[in-house]
PDB file of C-alpha atoms in Angstrom:
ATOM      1  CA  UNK P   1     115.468  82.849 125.329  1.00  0.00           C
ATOM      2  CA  UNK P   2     116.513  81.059 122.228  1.00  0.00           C
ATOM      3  CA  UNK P   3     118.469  78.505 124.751  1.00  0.00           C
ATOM      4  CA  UNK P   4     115.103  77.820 126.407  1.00  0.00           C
ATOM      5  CA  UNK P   5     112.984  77.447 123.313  1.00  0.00           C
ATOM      6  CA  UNK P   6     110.759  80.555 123.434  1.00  0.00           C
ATOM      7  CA  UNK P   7     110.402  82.677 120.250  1.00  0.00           C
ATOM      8  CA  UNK P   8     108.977  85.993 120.869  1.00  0.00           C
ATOM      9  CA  UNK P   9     106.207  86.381 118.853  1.00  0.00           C
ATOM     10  CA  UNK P  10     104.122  89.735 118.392  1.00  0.00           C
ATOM     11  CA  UNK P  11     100.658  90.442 116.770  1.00  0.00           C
ATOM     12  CA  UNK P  12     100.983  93.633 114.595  1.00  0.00           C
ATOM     13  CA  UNK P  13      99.012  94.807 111.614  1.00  0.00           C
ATOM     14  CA  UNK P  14      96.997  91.578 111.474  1.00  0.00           C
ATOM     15  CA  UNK P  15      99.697  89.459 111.595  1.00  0.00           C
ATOM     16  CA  UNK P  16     101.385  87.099 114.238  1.00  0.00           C
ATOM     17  CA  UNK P  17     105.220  88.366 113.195  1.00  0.00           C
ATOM     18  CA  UNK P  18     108.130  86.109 115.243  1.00  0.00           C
ATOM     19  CA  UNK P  19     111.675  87.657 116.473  1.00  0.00           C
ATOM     20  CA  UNK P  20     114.594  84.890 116.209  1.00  0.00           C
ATOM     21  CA  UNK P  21     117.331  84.186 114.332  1.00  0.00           C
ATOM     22  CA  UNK P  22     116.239  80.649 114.768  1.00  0.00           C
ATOM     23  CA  UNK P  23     114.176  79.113 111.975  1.00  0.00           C
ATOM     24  CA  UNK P  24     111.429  76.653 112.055  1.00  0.00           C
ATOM     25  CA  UNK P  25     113.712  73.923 110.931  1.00  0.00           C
ATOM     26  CA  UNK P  26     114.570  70.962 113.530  1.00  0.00           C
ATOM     27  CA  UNK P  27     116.114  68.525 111.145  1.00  0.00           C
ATOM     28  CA  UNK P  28     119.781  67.135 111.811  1.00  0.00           C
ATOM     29  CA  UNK P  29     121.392  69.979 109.544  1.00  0.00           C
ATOM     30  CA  UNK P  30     122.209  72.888 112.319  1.00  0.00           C
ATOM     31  CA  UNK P  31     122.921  75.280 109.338  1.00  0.00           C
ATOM     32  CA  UNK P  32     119.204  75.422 108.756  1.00  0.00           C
ATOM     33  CA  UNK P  33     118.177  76.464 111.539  1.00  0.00           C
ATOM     34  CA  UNK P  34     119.880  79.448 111.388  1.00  0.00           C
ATOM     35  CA  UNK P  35     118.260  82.285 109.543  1.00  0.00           C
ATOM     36  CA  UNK P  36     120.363  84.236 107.687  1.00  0.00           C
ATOM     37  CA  UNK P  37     122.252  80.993 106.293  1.00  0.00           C
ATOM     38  CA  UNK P  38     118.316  80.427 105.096  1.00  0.00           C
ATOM     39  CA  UNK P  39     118.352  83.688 103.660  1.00  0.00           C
ATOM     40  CA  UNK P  40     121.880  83.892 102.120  1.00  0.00           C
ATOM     41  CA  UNK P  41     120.432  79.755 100.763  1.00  0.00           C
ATOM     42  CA  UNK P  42     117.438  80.981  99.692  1.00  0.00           C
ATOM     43  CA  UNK P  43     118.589  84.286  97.923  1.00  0.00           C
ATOM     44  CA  UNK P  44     121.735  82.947  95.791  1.00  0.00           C
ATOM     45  CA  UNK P  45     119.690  79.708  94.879  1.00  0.00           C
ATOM     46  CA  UNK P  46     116.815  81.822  93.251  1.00  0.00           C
ATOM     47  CA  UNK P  47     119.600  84.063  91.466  1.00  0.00           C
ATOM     48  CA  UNK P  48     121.214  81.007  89.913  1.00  0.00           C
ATOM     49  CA  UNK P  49     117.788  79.359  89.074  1.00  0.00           C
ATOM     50  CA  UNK P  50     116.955  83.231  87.412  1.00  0.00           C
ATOM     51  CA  UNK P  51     120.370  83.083  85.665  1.00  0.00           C
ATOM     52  CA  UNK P  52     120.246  79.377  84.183  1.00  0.00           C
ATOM     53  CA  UNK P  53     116.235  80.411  83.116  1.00  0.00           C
ATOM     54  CA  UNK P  54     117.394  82.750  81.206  1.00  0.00           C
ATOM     55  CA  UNK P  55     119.871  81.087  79.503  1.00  0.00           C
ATOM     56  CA  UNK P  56     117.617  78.127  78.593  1.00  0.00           C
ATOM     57  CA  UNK P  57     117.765  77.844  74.706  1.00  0.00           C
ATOM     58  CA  UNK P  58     121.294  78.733  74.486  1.00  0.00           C
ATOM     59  CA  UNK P  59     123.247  75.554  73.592  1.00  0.00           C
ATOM     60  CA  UNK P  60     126.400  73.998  75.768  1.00  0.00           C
ATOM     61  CA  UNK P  61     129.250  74.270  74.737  1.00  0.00           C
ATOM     62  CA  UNK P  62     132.682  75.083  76.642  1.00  0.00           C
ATOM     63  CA  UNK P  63     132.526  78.929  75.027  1.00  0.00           C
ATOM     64  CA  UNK P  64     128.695  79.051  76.893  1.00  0.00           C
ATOM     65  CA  UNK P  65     130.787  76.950  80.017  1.00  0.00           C
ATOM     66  CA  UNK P  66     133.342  79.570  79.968  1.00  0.00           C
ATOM     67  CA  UNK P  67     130.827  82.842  79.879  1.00  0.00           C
ATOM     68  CA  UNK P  68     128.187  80.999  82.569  1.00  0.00           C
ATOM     69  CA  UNK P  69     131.387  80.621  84.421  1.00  0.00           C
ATOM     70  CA  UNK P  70     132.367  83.882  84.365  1.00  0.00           C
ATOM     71  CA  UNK P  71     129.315  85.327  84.928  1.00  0.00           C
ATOM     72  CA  UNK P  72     128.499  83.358  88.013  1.00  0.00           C
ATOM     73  CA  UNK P  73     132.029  83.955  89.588  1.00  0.00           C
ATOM     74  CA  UNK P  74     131.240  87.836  89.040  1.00  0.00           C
ATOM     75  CA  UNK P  75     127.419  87.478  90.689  1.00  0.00           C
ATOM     76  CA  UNK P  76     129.485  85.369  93.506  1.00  0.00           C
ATOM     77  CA  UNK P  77     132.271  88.093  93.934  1.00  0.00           C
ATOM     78  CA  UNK P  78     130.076  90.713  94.170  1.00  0.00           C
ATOM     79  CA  UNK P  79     128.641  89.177  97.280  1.00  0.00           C
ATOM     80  CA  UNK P  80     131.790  88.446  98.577  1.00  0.00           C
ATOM     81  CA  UNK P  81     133.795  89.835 101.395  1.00  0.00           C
ATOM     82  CA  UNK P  82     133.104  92.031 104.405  1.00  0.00           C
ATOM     83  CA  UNK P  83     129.415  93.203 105.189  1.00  0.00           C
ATOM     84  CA  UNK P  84     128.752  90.918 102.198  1.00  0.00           C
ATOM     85  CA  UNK P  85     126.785  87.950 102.450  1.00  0.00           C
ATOM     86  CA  UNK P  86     129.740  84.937 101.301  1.00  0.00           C
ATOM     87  CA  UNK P  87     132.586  84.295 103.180  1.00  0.00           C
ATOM     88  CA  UNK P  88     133.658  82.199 100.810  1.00  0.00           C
ATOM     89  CA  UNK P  89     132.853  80.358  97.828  1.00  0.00           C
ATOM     90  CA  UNK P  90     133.918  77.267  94.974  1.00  0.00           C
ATOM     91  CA  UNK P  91     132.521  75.690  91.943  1.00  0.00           C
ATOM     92  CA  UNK P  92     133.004  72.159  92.214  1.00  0.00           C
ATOM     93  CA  UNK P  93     131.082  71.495  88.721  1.00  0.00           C
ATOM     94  CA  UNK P  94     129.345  72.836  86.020  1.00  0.00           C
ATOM     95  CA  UNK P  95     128.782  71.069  83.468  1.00  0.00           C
ATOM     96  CA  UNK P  96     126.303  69.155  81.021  1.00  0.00           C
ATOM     97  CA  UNK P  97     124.408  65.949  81.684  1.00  0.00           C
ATOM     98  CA  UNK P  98     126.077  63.793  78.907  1.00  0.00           C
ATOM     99  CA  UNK P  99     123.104  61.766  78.548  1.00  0.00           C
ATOM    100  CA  UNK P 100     120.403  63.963  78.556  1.00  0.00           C
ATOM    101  CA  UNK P 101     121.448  67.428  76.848  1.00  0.00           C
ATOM    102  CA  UNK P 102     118.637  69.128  78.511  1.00  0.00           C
ATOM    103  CA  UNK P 103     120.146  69.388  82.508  1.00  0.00           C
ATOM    104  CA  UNK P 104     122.879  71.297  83.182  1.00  0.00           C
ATOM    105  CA  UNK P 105     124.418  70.570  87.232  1.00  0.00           C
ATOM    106  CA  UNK P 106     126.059  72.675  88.933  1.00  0.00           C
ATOM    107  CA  UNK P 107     127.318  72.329  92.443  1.00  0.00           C
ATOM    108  CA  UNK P 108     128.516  75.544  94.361  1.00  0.00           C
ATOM    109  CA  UNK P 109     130.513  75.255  97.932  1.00  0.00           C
ATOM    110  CA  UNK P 110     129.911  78.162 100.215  1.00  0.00           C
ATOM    111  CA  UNK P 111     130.688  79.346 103.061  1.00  0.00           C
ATOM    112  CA  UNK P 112     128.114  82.024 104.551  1.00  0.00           C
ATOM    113  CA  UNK P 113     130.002  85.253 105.416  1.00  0.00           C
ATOM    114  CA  UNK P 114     128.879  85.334 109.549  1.00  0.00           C
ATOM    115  CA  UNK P 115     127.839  82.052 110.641  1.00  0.00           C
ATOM    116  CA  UNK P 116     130.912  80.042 111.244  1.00  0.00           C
ATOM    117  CA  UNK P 117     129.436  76.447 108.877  1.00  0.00           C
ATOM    118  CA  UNK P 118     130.154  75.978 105.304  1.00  0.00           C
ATOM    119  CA  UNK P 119     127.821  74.751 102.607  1.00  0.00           C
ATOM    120  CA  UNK P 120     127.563  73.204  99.475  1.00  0.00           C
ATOM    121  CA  UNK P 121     124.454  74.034  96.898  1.00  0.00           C
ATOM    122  CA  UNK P 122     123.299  71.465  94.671  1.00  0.00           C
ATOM    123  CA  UNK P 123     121.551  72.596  91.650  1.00  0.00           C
ATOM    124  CA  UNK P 124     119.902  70.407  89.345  1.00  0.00           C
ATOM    125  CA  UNK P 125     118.189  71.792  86.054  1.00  0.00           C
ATOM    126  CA  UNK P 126     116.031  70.140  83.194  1.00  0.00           C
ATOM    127  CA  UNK P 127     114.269  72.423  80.434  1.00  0.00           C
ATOM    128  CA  UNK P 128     110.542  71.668  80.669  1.00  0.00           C
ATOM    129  CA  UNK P 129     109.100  70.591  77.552  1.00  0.00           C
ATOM    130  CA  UNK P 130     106.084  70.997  75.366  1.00  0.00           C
ATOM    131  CA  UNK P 131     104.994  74.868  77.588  1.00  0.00           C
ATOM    132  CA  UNK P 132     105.851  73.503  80.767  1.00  0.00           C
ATOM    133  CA  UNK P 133     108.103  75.366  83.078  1.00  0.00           C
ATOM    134  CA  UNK P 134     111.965  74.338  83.448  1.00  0.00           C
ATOM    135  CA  UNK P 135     112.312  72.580  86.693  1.00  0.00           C
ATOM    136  CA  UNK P 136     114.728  72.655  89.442  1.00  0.00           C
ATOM    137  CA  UNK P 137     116.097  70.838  92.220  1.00  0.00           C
ATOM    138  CA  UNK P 138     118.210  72.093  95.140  1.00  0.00           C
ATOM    139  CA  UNK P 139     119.721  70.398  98.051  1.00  0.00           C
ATOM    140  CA  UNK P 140     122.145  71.741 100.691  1.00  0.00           C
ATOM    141  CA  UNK P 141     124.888  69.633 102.311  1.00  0.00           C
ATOM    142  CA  UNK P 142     126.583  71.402 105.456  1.00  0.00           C
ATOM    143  CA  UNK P 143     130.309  70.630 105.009  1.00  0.00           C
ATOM    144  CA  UNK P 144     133.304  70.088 107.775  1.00  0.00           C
ATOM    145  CA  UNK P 145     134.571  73.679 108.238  1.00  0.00           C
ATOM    146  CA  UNK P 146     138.012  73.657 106.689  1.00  0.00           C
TER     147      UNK P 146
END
């Protein structure tokens, strides 16, 4: 049905609930239009944005590197591997804006553990100032499989 364009769609308990593993999305990036790369997106980008949050008044330096490292690759490895959600994964770069001390980037290839497409996550930090909220950006690039 998914071939054809129809979404099954049922109403239940006042709400209109639809049954695809398609998404919504009909952009150029095929990855996004699947759902559970969404999901698998969606759930290790809010970890990461948690993680960094939390860590927001501690200062850079390549001990901090080293421990945010670490930490990450564990969060990573424990989603990891067979009936996990990562196939595979890479940091490509953590590190310190050199100019402004306050953003941290961090760039994360992945490969979801199913869907045959790999991934990489941009994440882009800043601290927000004077009681406002630290801000991020993500973007997701779908990579040649390889």
């Amino acid at each position: 049905m998914e071939r054809l364009g129809l979404i099954p769609m049922v109403y239940k308990n006042g709400e209109i609930i639809a049954f695809s593993a398609k998404t919504m999305f009909n952009g150029d990036n095929l990855g996004l239009q699947t759902y559970s790369v969404v999901r698998v997106f969606d759930y290790v980008s809010k970890a990461l944005i948690d993680y960094f949050n939390r860590k927001t008044f501690e200062n850079f330096n390549v001990r901090t590197r080293k421990e945010f490292m670490r930490e990450i690759v564990d969060f990573l490895d424990n989603n990891t591997g067979s009936q996990k959600l990562i196939e595979s994964f890479a940091i490509k770069r953590l590190e310190q804006d050199s100019q402004h001390k306050d953003r941290v980037y961090l760039e994360l290839h992945m490969e979801p553990y199913f869907p045959a497409k790999n991934f990489l996550i941009r994440l882009d930090g800043k601290i927000g100032g004077s009681g406002k909220a630290n801000t991020w950006e993500a973007s997701y690039e779908q990579k040649a499989r390889g």
